PDB file of C-alpha atoms in Angstrom:
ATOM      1  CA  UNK A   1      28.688   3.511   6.833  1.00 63.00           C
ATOM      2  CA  UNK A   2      26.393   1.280   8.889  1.00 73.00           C
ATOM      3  CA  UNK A   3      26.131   3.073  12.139  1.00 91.00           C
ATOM      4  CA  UNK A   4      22.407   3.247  14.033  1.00 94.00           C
ATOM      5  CA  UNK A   5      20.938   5.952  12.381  1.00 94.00           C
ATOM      6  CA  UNK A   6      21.461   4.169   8.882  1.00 94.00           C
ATOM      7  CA  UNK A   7      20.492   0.721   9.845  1.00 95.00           C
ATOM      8  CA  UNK A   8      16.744   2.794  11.512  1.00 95.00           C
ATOM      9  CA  UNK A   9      16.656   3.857   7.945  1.00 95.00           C
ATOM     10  CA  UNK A  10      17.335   0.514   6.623  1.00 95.00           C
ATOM     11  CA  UNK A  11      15.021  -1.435   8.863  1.00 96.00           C
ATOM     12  CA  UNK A  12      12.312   1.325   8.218  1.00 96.00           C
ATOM     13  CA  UNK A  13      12.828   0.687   4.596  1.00 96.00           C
ATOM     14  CA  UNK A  14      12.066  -2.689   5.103  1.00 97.00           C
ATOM     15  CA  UNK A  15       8.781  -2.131   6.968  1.00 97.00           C
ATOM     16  CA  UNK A  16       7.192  -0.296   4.412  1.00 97.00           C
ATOM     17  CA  UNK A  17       8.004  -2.802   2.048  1.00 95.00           C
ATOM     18  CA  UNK A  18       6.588  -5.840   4.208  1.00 96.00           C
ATOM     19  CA  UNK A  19       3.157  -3.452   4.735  1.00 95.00           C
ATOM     20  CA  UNK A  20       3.384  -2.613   0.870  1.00 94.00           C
ATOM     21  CA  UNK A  21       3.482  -6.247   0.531  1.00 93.00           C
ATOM     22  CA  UNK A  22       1.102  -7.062   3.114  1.00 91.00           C
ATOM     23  CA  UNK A  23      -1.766  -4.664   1.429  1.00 88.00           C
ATOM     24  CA  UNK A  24      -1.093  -6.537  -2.221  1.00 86.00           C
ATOM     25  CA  UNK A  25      -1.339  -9.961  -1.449  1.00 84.00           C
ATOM     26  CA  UNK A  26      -3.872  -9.768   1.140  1.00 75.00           C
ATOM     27  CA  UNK A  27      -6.224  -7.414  -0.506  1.00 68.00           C
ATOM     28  CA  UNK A  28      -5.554  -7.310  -4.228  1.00 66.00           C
ATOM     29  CA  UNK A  29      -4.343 -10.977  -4.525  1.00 62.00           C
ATOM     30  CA  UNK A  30      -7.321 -12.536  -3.198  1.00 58.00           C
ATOM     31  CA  UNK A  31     -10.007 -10.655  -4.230  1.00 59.00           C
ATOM     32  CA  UNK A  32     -12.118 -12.023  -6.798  1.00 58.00           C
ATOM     33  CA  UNK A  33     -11.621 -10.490 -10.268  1.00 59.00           C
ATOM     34  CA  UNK A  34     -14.945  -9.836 -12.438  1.00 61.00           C
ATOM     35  CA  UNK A  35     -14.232 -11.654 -15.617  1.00 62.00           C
ATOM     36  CA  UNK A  36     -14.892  -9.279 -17.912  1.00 69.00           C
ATOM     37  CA  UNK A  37     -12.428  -7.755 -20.885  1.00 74.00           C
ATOM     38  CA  UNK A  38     -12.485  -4.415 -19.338  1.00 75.00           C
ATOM     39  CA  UNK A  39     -11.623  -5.902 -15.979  1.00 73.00           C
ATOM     40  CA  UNK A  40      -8.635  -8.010 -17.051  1.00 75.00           C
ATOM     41  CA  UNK A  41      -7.311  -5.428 -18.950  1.00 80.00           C
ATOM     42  CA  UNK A  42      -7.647  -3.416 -15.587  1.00 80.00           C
ATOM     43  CA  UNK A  43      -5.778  -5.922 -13.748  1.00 78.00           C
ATOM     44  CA  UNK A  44      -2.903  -6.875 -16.416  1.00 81.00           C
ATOM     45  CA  UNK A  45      -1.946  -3.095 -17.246  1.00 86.00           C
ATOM     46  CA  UNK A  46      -2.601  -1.718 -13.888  1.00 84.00           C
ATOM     47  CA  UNK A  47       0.801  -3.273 -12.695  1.00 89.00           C
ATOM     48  CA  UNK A  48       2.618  -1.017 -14.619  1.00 94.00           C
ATOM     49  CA  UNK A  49       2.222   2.035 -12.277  1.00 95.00           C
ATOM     50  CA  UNK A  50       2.032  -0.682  -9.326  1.00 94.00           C
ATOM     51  CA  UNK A  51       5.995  -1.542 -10.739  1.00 95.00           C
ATOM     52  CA  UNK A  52       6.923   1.571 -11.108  1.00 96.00           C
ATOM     53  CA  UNK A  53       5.999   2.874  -7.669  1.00 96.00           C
ATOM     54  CA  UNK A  54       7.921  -0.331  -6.278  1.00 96.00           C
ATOM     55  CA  UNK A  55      10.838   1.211  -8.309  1.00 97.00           C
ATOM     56  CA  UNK A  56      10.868   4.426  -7.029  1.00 96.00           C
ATOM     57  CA  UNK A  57      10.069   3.182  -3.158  1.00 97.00           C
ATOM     58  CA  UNK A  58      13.669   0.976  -4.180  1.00 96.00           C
ATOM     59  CA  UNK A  59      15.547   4.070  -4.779  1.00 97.00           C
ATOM     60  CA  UNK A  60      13.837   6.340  -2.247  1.00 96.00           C
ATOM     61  CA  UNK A  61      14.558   3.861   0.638  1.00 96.00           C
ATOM     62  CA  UNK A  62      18.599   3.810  -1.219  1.00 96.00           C
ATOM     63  CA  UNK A  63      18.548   7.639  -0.768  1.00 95.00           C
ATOM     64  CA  UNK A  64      16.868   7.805   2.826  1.00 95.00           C
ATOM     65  CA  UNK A  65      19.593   5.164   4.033  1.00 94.00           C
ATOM     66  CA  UNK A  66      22.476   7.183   2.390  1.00 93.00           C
ATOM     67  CA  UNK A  67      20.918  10.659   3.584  1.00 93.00           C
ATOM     68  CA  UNK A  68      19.233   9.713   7.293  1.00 91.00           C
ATOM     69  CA  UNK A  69      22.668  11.624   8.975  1.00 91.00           C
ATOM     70  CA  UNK A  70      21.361  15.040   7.083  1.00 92.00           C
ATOM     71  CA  UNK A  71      19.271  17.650   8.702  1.00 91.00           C
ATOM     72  CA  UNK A  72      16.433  17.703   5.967  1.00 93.00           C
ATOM     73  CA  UNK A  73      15.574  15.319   3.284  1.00 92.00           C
ATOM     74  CA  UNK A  74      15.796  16.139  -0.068  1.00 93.00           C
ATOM     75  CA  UNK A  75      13.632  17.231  -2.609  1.00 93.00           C
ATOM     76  CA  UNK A  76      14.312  13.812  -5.024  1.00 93.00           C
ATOM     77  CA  UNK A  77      13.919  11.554  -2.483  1.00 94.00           C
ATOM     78  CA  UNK A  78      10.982  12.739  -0.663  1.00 94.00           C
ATOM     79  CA  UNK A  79       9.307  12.526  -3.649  1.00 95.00           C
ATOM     80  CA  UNK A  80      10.975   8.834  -4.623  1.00 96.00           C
ATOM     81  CA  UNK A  81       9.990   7.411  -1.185  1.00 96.00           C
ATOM     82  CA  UNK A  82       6.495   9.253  -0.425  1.00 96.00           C
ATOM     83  CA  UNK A  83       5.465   9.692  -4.156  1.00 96.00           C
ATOM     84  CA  UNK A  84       6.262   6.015  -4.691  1.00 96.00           C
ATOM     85  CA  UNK A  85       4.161   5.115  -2.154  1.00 96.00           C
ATOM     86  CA  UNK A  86       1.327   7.421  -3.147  1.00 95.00           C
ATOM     87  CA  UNK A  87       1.508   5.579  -7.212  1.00 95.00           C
ATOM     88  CA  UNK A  88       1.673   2.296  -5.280  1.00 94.00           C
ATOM     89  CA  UNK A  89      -1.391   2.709  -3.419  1.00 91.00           C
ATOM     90  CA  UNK A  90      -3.154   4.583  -6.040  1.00 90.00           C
ATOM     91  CA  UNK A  91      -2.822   1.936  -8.549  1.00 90.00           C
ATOM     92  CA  UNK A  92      -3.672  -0.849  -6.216  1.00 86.00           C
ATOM     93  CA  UNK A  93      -6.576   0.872  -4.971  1.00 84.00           C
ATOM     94  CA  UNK A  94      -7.327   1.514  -8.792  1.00 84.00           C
ATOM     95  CA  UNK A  95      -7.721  -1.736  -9.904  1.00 82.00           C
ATOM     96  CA  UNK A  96      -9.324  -3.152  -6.401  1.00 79.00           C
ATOM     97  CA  UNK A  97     -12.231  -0.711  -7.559  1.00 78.00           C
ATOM     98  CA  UNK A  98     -12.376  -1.143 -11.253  1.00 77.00           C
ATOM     99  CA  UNK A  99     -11.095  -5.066 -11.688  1.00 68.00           C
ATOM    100  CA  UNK A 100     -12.920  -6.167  -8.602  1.00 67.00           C
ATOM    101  CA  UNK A 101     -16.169  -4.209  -8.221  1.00 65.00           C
ATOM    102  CA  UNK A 102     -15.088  -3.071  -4.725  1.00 65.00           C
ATOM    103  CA  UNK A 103     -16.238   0.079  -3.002  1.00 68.00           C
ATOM    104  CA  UNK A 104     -14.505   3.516  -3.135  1.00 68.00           C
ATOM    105  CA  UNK A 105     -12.447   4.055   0.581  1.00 74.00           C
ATOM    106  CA  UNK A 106     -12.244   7.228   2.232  1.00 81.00           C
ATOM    107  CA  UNK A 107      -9.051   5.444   4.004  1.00 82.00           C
ATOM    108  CA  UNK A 108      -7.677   5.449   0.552  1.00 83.00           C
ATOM    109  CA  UNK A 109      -8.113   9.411   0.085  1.00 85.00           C
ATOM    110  CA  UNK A 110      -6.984   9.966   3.634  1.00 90.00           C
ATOM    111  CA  UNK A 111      -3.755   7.868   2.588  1.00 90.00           C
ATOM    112  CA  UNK A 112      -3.226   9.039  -0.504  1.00 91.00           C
ATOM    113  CA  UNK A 113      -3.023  12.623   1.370  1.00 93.00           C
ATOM    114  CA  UNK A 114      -0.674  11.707   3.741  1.00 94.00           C
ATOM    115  CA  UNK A 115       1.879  10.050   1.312  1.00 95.00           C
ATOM    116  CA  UNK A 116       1.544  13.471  -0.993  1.00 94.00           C
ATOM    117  CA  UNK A 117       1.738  15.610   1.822  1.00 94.00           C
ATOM    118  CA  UNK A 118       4.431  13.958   3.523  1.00 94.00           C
ATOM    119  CA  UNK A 119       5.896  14.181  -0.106  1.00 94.00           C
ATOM    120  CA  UNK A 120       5.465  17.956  -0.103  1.00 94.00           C
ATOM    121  CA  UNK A 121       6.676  18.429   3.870  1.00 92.00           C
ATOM    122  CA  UNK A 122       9.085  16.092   3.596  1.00 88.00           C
ATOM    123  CA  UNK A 123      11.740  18.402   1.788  1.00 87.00           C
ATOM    124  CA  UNK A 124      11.684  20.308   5.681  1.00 92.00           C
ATOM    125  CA  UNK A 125      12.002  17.441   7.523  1.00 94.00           C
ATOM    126  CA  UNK A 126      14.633  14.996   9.073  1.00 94.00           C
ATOM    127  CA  UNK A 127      14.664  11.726   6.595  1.00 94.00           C
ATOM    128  CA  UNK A 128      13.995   9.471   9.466  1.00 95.00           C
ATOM    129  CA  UNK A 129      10.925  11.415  10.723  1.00 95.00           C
ATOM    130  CA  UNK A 130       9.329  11.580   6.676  1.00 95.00           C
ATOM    131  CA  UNK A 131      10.303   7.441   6.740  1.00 96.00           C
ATOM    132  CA  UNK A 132       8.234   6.667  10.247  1.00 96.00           C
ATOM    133  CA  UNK A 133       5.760   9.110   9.247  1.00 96.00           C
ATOM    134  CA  UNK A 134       4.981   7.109   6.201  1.00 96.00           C
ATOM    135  CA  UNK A 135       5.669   3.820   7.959  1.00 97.00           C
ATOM    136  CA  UNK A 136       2.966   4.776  10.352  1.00 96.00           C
ATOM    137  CA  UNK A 137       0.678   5.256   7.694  1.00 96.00           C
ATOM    138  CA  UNK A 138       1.127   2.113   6.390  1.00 96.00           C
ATOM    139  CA  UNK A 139       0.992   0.191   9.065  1.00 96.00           C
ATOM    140  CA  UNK A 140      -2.248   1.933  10.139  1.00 94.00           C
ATOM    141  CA  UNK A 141      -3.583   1.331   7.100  1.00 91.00           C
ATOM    142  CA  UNK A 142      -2.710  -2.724   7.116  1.00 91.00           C
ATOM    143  CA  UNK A 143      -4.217  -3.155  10.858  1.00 92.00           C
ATOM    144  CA  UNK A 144      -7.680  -0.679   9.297  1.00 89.00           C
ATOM    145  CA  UNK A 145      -7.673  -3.304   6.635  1.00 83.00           C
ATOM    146  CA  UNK A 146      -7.202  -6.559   8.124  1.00 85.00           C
ATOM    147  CA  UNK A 147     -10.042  -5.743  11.274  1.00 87.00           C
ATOM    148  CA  UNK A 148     -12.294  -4.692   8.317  1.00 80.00           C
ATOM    149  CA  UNK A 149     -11.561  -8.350   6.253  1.00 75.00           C
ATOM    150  CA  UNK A 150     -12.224  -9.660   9.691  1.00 76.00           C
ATOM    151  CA  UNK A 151     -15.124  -8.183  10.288  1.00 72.00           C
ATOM    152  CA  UNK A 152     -16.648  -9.329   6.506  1.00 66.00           C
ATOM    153  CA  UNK A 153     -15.312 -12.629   6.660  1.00 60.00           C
ATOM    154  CA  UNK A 154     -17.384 -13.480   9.742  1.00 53.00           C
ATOM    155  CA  UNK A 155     -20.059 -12.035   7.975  1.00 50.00           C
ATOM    156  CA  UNK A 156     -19.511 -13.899   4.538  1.00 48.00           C
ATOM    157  CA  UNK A 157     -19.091 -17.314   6.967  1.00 47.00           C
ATOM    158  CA  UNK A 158     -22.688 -16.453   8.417  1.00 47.00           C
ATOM    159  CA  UNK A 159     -23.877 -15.948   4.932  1.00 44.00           C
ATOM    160  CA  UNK A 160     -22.393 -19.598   3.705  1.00 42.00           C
ATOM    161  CA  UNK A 161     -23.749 -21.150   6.963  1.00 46.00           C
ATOM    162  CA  UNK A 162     -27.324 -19.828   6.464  1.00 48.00           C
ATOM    163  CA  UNK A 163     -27.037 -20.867   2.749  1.00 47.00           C
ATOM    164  CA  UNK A 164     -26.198 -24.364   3.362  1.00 45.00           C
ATOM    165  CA  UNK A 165     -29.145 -24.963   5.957  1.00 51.00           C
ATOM    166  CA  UNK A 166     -32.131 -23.815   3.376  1.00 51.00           C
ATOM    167  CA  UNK A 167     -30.737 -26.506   1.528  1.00 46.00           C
TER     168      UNK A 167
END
């Protein structure tokens, strides 16, 4: 049953996977791991909860699609799609801290909130308003990210500059 309100479902669905996939290769992919035991233990294991998040996004995204004609979402998927998100992030964020000596994020707490809460509210809501709520989320959360890798990438270039003209 593919008529519009589906396929907005759908291409939602696909959104927050392209910003799920945006925030893991951009910002846990190329960070630089400290190579310590502890670390790479951190990194290894800690896709565990980063594939089982991706597993219940899969079948929260399956439910919204099926669901997006009813009045309120349900109780299972809200908590598949937003909860999913929330272990995603959580886990990523997790080992960006503990495998690559990066600072704690306030954004991280705020979104964290917002994919619980949405979780929570979510059982009172239309599917397709819980889906762009979270999509917005995301997405804010990928632009916040990439201006602040801009903004310390200049910074590391100025650093590499001023290095290699002491020597």
């Amino acid at each position: 049953n593919w008529n519009l309100v589906p396929t907005v479902a759908a291409v939602g669905g696909f959104a927050i996977a392209a910003c799920l996939w945006w925030l893991y290769f951009n910002f846990l992919e190329t960070s630089i791991i400290i190579r310590g035991i502890g670390s790479v233990h951190v990194y290894n294991y800690g896709h565990l909860p980063i594939i089982m998040g991706l597993t219940l996004i899969a079948v929260g995204t399956e439910h919204i699609i099926q669901e997006a004609n009813l009045s309120v979402l349900p109780v299972g998927t809200s908590w598949a799609l937003c909860g999913g998100v929330a272990l995603y992030m959580g886990s990523i964020s997790f080992i960006w801290i503990a495998a690559c000596r990066r600072r704690f994020s306030w954004l991280l707490v705020a979104s964290l909130a917002i994919a619980l809460s949405l979780a929570i509210a979510g059982q009172s809501l239309p599917p397709l308003v819980v889906e762009g709520l979270l999509l917005a989320m995301l997405v804010g959360k990928v632009t916040i990210e990439i201006l602040r890798n801009k903004s310390t990438s200049g910074a590391d270039e100025e650093k590499i500059i001023e290095i290699d003209t002491q020597y």
